[in-house]
mmCIF file of C-alpha atoms in Angstrom:
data_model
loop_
_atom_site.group_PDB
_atom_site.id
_atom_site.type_symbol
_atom_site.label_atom_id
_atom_site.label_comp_id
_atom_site.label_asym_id
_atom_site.label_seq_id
_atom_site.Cartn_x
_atom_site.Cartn_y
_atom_site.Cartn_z
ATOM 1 C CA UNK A 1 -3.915 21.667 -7.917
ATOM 2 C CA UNK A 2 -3.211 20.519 -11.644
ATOM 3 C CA UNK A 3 -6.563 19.899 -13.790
ATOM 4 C CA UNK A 4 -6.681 18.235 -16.461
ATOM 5 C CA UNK A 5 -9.267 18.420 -19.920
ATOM 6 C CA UNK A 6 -9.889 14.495 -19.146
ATOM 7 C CA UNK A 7 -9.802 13.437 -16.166
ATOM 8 C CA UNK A 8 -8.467 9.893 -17.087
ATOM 9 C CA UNK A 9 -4.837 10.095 -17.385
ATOM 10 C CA UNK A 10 -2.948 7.697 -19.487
ATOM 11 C CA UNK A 11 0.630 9.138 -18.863
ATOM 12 C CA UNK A 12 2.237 9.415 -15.717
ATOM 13 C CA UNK A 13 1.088 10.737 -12.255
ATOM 14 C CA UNK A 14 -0.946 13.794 -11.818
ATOM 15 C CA UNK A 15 -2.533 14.333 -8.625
ATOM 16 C CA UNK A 16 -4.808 12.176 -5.956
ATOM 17 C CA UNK A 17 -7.628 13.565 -7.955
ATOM 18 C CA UNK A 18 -7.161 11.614 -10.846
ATOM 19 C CA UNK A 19 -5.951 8.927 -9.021
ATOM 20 C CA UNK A 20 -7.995 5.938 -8.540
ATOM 21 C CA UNK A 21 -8.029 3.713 -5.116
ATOM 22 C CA UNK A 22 -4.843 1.842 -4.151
ATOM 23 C CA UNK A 23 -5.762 3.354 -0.819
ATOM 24 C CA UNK A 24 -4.850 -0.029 0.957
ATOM 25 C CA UNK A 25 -1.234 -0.616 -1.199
ATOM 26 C CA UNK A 26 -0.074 3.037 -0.240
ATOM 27 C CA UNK A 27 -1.480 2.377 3.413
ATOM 28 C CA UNK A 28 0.954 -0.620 3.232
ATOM 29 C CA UNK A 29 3.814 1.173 1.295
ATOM 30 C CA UNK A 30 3.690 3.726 4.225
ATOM 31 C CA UNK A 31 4.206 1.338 6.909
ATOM 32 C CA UNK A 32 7.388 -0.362 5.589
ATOM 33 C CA UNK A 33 8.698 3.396 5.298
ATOM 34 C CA UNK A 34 7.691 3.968 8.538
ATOM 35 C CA UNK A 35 8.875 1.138 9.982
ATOM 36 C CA UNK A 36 12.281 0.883 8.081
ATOM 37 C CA UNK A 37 11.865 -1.931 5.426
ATOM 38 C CA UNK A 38 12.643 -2.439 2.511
ATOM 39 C CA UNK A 39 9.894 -2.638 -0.311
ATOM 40 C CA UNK A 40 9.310 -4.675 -3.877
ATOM 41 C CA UNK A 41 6.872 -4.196 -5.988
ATOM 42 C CA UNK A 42 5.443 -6.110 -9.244
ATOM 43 C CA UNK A 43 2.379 -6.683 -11.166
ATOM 44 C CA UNK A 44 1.956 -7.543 -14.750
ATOM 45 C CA UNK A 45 2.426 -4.617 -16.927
ATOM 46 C CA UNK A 46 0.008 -1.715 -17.253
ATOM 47 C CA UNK A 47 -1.550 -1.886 -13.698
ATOM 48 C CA UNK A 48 -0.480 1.520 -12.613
ATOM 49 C CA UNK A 49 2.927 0.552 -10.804
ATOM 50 C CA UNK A 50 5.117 3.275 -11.500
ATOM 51 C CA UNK A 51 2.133 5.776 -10.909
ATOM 52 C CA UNK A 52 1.582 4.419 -7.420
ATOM 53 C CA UNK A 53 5.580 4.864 -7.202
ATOM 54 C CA UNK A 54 4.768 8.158 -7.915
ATOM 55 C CA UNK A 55 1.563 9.022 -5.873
ATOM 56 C CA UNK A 56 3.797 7.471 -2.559
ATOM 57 C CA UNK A 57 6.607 10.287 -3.523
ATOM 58 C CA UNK A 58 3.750 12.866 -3.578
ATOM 59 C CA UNK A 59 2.609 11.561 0.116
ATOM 60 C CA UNK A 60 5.882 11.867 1.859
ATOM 61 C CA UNK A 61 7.096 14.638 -0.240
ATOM 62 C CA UNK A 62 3.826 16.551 0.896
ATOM 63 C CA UNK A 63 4.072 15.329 4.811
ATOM 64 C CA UNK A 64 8.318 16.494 4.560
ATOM 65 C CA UNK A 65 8.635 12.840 5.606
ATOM 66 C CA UNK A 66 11.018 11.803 2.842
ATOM 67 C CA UNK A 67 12.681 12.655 -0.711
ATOM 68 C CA UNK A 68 12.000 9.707 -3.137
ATOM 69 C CA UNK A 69 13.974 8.936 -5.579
ATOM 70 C CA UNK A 70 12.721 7.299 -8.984
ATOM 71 C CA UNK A 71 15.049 5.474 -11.380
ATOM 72 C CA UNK A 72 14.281 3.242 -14.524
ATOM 73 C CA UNK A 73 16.480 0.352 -15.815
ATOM 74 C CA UNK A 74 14.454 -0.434 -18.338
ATOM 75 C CA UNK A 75 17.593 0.803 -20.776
ATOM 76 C CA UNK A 76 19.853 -0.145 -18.730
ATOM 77 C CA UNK A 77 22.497 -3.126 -20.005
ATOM 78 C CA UNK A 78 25.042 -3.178 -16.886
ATOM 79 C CA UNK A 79 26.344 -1.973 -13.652
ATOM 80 C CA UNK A 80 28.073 1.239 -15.250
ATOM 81 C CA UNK A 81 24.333 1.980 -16.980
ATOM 82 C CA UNK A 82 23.020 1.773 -13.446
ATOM 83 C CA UNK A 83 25.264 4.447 -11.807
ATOM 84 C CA UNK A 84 24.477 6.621 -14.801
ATOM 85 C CA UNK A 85 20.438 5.877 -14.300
ATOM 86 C CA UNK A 86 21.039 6.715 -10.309
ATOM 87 C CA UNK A 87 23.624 9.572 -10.691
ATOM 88 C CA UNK A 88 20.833 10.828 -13.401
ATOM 89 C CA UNK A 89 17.832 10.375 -10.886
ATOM 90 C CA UNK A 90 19.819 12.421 -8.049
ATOM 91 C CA UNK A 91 20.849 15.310 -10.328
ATOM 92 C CA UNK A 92 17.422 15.833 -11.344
ATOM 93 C CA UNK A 93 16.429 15.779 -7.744
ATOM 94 C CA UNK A 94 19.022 17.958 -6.500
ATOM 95 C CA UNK A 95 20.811 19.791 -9.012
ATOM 96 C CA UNK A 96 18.492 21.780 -10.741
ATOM 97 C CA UNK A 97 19.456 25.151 -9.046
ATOM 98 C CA UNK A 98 19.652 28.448 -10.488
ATOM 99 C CA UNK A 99 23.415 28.477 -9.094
ATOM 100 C CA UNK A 100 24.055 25.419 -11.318
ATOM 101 C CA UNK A 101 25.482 22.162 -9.613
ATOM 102 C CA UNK A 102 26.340 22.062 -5.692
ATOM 103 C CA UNK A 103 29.396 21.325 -4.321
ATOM 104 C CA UNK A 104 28.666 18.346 -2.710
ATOM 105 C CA UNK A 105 26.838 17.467 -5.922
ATOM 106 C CA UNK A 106 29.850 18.109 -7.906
ATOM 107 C CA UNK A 107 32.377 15.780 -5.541
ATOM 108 C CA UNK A 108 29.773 13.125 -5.996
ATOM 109 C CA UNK A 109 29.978 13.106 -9.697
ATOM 110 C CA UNK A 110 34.047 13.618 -9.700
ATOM 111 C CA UNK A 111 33.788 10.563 -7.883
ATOM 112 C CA UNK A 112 31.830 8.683 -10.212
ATOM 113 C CA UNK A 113 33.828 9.665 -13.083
ATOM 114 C CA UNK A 114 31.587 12.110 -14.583
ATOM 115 C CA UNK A 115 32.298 15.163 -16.316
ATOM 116 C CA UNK A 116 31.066 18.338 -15.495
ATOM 117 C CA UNK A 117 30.696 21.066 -18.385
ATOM 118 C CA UNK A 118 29.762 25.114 -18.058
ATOM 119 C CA UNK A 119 26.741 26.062 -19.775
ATOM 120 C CA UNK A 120 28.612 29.344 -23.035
ATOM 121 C CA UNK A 121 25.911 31.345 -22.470
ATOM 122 C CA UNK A 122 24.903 30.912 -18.148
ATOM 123 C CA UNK A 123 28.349 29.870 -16.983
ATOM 124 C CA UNK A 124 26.351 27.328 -14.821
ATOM 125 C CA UNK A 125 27.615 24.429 -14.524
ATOM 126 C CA UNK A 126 26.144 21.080 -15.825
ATOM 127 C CA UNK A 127 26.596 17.500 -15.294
ATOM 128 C CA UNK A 128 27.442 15.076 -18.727
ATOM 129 C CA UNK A 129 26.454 11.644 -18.174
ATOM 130 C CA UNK A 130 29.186 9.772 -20.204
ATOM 131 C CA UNK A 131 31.889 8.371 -17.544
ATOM 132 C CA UNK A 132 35.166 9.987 -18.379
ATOM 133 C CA UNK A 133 36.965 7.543 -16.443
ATOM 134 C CA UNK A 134 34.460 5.086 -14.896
ATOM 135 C CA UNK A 135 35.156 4.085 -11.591
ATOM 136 C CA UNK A 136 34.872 0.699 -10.106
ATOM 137 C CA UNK A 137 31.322 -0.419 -9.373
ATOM 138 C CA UNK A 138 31.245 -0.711 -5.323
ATOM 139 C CA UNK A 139 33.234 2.758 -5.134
ATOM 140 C CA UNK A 140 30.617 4.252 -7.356
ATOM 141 C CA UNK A 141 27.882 2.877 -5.126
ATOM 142 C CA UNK A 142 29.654 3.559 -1.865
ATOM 143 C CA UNK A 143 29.735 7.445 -3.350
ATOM 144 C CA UNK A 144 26.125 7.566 -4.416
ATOM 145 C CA UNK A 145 25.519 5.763 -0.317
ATOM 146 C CA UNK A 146 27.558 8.610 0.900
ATOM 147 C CA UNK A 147 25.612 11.317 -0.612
ATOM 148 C CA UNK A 148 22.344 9.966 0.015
ATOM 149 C CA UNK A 149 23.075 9.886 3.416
ATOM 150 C CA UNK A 150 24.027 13.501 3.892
ATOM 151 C CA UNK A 151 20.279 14.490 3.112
ATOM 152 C CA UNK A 152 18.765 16.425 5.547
ATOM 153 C CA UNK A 153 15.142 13.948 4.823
ATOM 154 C CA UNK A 154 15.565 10.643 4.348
ATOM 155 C CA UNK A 155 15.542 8.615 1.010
ATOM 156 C CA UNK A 156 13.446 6.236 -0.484
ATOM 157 C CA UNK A 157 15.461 5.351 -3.405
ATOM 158 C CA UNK A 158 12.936 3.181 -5.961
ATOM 159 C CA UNK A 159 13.901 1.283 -8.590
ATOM 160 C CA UNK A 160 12.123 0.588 -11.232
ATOM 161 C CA UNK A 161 12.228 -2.639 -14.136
ATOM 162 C CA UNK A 162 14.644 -4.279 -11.525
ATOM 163 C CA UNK A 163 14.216 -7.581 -13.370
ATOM 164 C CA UNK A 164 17.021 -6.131 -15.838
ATOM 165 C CA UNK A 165 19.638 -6.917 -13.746
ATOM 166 C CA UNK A 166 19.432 -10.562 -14.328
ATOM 167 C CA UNK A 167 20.184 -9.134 -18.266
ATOM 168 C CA UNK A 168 23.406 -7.308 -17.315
ATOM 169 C CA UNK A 169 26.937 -8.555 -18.409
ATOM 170 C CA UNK A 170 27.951 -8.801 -14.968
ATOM 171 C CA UNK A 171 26.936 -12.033 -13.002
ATOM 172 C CA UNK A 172 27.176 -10.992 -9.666
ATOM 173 C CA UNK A 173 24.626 -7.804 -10.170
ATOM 174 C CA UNK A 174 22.147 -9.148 -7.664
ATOM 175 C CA UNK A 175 24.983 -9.844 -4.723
ATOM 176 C CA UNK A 176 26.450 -5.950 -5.751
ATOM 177 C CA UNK A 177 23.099 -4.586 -5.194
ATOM 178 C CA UNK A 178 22.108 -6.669 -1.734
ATOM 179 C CA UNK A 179 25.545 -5.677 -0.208
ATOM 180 C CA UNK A 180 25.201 -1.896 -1.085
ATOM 181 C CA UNK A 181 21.731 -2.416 0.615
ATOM 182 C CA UNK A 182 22.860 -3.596 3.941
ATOM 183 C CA UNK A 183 26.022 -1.074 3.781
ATOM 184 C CA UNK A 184 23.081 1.703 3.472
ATOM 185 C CA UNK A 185 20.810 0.792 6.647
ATOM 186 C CA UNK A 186 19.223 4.545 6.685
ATOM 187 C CA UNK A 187 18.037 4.521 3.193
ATOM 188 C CA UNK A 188 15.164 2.900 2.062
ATOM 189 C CA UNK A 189 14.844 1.173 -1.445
ATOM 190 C CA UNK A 190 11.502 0.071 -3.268
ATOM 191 C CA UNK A 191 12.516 -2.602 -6.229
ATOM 192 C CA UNK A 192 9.555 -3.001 -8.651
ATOM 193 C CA UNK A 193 9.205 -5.057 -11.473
ATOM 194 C CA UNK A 194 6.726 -5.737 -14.609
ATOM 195 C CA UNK A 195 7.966 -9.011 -15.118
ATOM 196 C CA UNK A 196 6.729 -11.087 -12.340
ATOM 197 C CA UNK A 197 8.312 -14.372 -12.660
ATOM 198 C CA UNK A 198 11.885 -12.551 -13.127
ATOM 199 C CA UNK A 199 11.004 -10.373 -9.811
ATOM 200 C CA UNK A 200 9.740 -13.523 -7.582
ATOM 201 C CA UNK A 201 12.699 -15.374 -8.726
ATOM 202 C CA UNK A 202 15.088 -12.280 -7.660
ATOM 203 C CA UNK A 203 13.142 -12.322 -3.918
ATOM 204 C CA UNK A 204 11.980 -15.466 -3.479
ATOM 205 C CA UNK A 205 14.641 -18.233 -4.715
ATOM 206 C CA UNK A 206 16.320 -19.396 -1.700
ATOM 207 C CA UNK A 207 20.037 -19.700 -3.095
ATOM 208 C CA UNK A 208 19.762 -15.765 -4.136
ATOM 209 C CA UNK A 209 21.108 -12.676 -2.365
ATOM 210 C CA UNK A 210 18.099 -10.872 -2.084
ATOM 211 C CA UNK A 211 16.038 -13.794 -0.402
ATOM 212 C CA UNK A 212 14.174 -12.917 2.848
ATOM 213 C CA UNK A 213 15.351 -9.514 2.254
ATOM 214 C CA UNK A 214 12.586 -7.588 1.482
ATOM 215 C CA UNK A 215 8.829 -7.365 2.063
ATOM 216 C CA UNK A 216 7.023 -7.911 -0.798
ATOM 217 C CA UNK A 217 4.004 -6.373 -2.726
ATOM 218 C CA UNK A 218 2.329 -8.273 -5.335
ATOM 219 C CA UNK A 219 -0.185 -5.837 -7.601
ATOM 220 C CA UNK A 220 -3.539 -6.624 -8.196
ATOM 221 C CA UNK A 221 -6.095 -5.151 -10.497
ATOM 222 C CA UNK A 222 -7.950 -2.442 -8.843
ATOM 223 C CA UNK A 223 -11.819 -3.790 -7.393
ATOM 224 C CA UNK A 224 -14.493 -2.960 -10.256
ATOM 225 C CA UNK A 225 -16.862 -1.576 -7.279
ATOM 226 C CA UNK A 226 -14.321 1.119 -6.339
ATOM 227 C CA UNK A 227 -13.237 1.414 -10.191
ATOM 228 C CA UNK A 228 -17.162 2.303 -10.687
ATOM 229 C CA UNK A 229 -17.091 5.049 -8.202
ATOM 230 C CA UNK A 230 -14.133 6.552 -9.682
ATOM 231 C CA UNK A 231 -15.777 6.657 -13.411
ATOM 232 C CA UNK A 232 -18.718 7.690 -12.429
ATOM 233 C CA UNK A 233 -17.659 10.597 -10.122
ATOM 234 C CA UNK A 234 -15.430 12.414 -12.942
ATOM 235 C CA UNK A 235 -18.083 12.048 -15.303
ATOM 236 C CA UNK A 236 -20.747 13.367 -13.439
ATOM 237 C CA UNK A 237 -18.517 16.391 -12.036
ATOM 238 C CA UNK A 238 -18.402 17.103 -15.640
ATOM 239 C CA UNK A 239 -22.168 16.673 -16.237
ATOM 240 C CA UNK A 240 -21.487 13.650 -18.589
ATOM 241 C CA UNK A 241 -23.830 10.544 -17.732
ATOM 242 C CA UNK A 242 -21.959 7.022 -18.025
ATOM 243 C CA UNK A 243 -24.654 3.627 -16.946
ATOM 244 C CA UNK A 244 -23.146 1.374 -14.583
ATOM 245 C CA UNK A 245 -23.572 -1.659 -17.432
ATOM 246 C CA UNK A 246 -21.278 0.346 -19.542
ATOM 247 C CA UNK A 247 -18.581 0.552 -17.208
ATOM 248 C CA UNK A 248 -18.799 -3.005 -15.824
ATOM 249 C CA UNK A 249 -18.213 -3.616 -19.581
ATOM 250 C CA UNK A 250 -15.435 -1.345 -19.764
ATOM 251 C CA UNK A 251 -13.903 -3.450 -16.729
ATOM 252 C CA UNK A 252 -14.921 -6.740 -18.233
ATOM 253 C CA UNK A 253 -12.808 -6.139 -21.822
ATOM 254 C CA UNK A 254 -10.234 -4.658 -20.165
ATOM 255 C CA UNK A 255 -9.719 -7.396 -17.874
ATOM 256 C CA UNK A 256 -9.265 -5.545 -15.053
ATOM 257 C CA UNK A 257 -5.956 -3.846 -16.397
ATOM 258 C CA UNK A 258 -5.734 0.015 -15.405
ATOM 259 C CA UNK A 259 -4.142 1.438 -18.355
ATOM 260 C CA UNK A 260 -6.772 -0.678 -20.796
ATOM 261 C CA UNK A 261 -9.630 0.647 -18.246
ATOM 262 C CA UNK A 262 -7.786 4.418 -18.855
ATOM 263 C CA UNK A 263 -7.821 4.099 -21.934
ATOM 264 C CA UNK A 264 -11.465 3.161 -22.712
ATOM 265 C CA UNK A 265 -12.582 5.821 -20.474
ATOM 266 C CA UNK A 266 -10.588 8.742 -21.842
ATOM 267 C CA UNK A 267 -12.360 8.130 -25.447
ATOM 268 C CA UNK A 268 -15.306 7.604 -23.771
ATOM 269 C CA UNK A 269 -15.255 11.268 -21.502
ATOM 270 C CA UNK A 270 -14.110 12.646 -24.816
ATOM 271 C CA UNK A 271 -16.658 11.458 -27.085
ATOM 272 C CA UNK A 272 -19.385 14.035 -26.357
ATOM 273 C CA UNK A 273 -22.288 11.982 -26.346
ATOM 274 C CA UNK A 274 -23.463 9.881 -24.508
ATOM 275 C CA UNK A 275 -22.320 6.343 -24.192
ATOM 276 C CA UNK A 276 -24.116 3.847 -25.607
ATOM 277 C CA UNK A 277 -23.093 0.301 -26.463
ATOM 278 C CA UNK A 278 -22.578 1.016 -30.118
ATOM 279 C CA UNK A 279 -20.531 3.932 -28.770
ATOM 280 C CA UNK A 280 -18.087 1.838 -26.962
ATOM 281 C CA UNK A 281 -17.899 -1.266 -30.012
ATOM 282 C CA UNK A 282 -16.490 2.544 -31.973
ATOM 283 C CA UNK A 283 -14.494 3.079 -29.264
ATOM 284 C CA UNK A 284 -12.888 -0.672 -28.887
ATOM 285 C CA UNK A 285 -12.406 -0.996 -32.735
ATOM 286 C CA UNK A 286 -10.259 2.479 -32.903
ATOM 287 C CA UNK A 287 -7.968 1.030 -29.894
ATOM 288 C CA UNK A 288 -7.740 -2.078 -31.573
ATOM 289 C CA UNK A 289 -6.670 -0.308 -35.070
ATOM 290 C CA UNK A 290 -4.021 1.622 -33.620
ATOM 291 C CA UNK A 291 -2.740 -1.151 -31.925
ATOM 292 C CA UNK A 292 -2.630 -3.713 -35.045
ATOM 293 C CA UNK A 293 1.460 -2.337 -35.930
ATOM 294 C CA UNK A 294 2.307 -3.793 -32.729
ATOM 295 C CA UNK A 295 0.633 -6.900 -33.391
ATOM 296 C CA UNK A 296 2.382 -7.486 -36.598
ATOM 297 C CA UNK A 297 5.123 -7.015 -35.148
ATOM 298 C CA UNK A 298 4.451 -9.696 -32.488
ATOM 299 C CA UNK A 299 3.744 -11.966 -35.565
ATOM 300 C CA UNK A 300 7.421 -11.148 -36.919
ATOM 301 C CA UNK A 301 9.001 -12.000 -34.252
ATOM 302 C CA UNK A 302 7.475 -15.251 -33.490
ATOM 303 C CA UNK A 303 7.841 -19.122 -34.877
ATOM 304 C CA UNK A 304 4.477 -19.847 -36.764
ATOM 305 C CA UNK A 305 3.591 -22.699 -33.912
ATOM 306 C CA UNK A 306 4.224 -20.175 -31.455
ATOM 307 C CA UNK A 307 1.580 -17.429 -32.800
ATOM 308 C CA UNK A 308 -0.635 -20.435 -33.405
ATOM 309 C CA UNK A 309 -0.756 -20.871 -29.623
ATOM 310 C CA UNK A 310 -0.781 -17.440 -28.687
ATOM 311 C CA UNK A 311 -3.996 -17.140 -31.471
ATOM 312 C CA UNK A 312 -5.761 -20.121 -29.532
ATOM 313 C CA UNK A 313 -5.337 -18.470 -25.701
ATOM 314 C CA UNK A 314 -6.590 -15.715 -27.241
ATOM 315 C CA UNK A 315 -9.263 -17.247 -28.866
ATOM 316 C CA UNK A 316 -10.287 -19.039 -25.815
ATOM 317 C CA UNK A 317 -8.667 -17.684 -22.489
ATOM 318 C CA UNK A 318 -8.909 -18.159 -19.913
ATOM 319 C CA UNK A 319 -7.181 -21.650 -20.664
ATOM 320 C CA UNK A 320 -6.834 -24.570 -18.180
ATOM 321 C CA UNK A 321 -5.147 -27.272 -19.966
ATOM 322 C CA UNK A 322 -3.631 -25.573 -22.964
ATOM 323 C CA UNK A 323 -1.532 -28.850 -23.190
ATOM 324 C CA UNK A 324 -4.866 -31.052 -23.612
ATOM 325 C CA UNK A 325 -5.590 -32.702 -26.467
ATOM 326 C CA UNK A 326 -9.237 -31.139 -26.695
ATOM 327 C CA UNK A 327 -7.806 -27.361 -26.937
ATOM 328 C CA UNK A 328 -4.909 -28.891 -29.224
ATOM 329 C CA UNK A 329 -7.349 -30.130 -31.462
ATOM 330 C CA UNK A 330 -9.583 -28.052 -31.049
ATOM 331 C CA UNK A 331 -7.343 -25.259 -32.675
ATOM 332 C CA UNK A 332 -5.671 -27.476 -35.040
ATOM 333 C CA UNK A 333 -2.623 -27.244 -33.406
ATOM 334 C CA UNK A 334 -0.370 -30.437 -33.764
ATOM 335 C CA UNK A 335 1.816 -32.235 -32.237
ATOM 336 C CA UNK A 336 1.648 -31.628 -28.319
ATOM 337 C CA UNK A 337 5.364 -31.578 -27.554
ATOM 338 C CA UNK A 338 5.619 -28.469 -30.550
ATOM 339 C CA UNK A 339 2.979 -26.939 -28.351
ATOM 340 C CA UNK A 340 4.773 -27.530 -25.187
ATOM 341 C CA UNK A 341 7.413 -25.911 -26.477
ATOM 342 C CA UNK A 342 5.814 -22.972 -28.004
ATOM 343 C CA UNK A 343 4.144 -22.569 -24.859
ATOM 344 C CA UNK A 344 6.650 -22.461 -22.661
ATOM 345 C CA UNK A 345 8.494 -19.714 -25.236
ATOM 346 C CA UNK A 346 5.645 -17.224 -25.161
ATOM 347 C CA UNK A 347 5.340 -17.398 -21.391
ATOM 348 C CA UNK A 348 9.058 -17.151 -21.142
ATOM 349 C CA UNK A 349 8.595 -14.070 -23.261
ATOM 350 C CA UNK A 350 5.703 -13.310 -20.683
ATOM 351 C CA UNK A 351 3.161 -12.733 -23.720
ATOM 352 C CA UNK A 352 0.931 -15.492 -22.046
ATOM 353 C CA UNK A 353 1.014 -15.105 -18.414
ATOM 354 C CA UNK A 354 -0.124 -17.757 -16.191
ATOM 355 C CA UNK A 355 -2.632 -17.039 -13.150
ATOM 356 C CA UNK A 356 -3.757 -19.814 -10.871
ATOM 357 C CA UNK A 357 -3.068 -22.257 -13.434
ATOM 358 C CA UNK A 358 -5.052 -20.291 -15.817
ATOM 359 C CA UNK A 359 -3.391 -19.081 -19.094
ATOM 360 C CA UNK A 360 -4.340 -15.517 -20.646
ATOM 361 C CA UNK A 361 -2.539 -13.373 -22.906
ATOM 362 C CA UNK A 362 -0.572 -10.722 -21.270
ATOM 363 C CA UNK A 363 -1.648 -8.063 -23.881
ATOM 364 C CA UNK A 364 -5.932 -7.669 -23.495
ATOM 365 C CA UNK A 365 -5.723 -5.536 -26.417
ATOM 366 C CA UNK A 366 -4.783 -8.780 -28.645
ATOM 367 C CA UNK A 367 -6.683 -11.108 -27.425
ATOM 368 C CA UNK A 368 -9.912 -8.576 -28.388
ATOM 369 C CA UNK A 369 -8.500 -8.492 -31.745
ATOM 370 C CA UNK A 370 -8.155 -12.460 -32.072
ATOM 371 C CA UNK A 371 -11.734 -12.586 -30.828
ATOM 372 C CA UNK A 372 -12.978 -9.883 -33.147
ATOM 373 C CA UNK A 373 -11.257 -11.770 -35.970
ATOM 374 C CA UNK A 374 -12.839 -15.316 -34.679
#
């Protein structure tokens, strides 16, 4: 097995070991597989989605269940960026051999209108992922189908940022996707999302392709109890003493958000000494500094009324009734249709998100820094 220095990882997935809970989500990821249904995925961004996309293609890869199959359309701007994403995703999968591309490999991408180049030096050959000569959208799909379905394991093909396709230039991206799902009955697909509101809309919205298609997984922050036991276990298998009031603190800041609670914890194992309050305040201000370029950036991009409002859920989250005129006063805010507005803009932009009816700033790291600043 893999170690690592620290065993709080903020990149990627490692190994179970540095893993923490979700014991009950991959318990229920398993079962769909198991019992042939189709998956989605979403949580709020920076709750450890993708890794537990990741740990569930360690599981079945490990019990020669299944292959999984990871793609990201976060870049992705239409159909023909989605073939490339997929067709990218399989080759890395299945065509890294020392004899260069298969043949079956090889028909796929002819078929997709990709161009396949020799290596001057190996001779191997190598896929390019610019379409040549694209080919229509369902053939492309019906291809990729094709060859999925020739595996000897099956495939759980997961996609990741799904939300995107309500971006692309075509309109009928959702229908395209829930017909090459039914004409594919043997493979199974996981669509996750970190934009919630885009991904319920997608699979929940009766007049949409995908309603009542899938069975549905909605992300929640991890339990502090079993988010104690983790913290405490690496740092005492490393002879490093954390108190149990510093990491329900740690929890508390971070609001519960994995990669926050990752975060904190890595400085803190790599700090050297023990962790006292002071030591974490050190530890909170440097995350908060390195963070303050994105911030400004934040405050580029938004109207002044709209970073007004965004200051004041900050300032006071979690918020009720950020249309009342106590909070609008309160924060000096104006008129309440401006707020309204600006309101409905940030959580549009999903920097406020809204959680039984309470408002909070999707980014924890801000809001500490509007508080610090209060």
């Amino acid at each position: 097995m893999q170690t690592h220095g620290n065993p709080f990882v903020l990149a990627g997935y490692v190994s179970r070991e540095y893993f923490c809970d979700r014991e009950t989500e991959l318990t229920w990821l398993k079962d769909q597989f198991t019992n042939d249904r189709n998956m989605v995925v979403y949580s709020w961004r920076r709750m450890g989605k993708t890794s537990l996309i990741h740990c569930l293609a360690h599981i079945l890869e490990k019990e020669n269940q299944a292959d999984l199959i990871y793609v990201d359309l976060m870049s992705a701007r239409n159909m023909q960026d989605t073939i490339k994403a997929i067709a990218r995703a399989v080759h890395n999968k299945y065509g890294r051999t020392s004899k260069g591309i298969s043949k079956t490999l090889g028909t796929l991408f002819s078929r997709l209108g990709m161009s396949i180049s020799f290596d001057p030096l190996s001779g191997i050959p190598k896929a390019t992922f610019g379409l040549t000569i694209p080919s229509p959208t369902e053939h492309s799909l019906e291809a990729l189908g094709e060859f999925l379905n020739a595996r000897k394991k099956k495939i759980v093909l997961a996609i990741d940022e799904f939300q995107q396709i309500t971006r692309f230039s075509e309109t009928n991206a959702e229908a395209v996707f829930r017909s090459w799902m039914q004409s594919n009955p043997n493979l199974r697909f996981i669509f996750s999302g970190s934009q919630r509101n885009l991904m319920r809309s997608i699979f929940s919205e009766q007049n949409r392709p995908f309603y009542k298609s899938t069975q549905i997984l909605d992300l929640r922050p991890i339990p502090l109890n079993v988010y104690h036991d983790f913290i405490k276990k690496h740092f005492k298998k490393a002879s490093k003493k954390i108190d149990s009031t510093i990491i329900e603190e740690i929890y508390d800041w971070s609001r519960g958000q994995t990669y926050t609670i990752q975060l904190v914890c890595n400085k803190a194992f790599g700090a050297n000494q023990a962790i006292t309050p002071e030591t974490l305040q050190r530890i909170y201000h440097e995350i908060i500094e390195q963070e303050k370029p994105v911030f400004y950036n934040y405050m580029k991009m938004l109207t002044n009324i709209q970073w007004d409002v965004l200051r004041a859920i900050g300032l006071s989250e979690p918020v009720s009734s950020p249309h009342s005129k106590d909070f609008i006063t309160a924060h000096g805010l104006g008129a309440q249709s401006s707020v309204s507005s600006a309101l409905n803009a940030l959580v549009e932009k999903e920097l406020v998100i809204q959680e039984k009816d309470q408002y909070f700033l999707h980014d924890v790291v801000l809001s500490r820094w509007f508080q610090q600043q209060a």
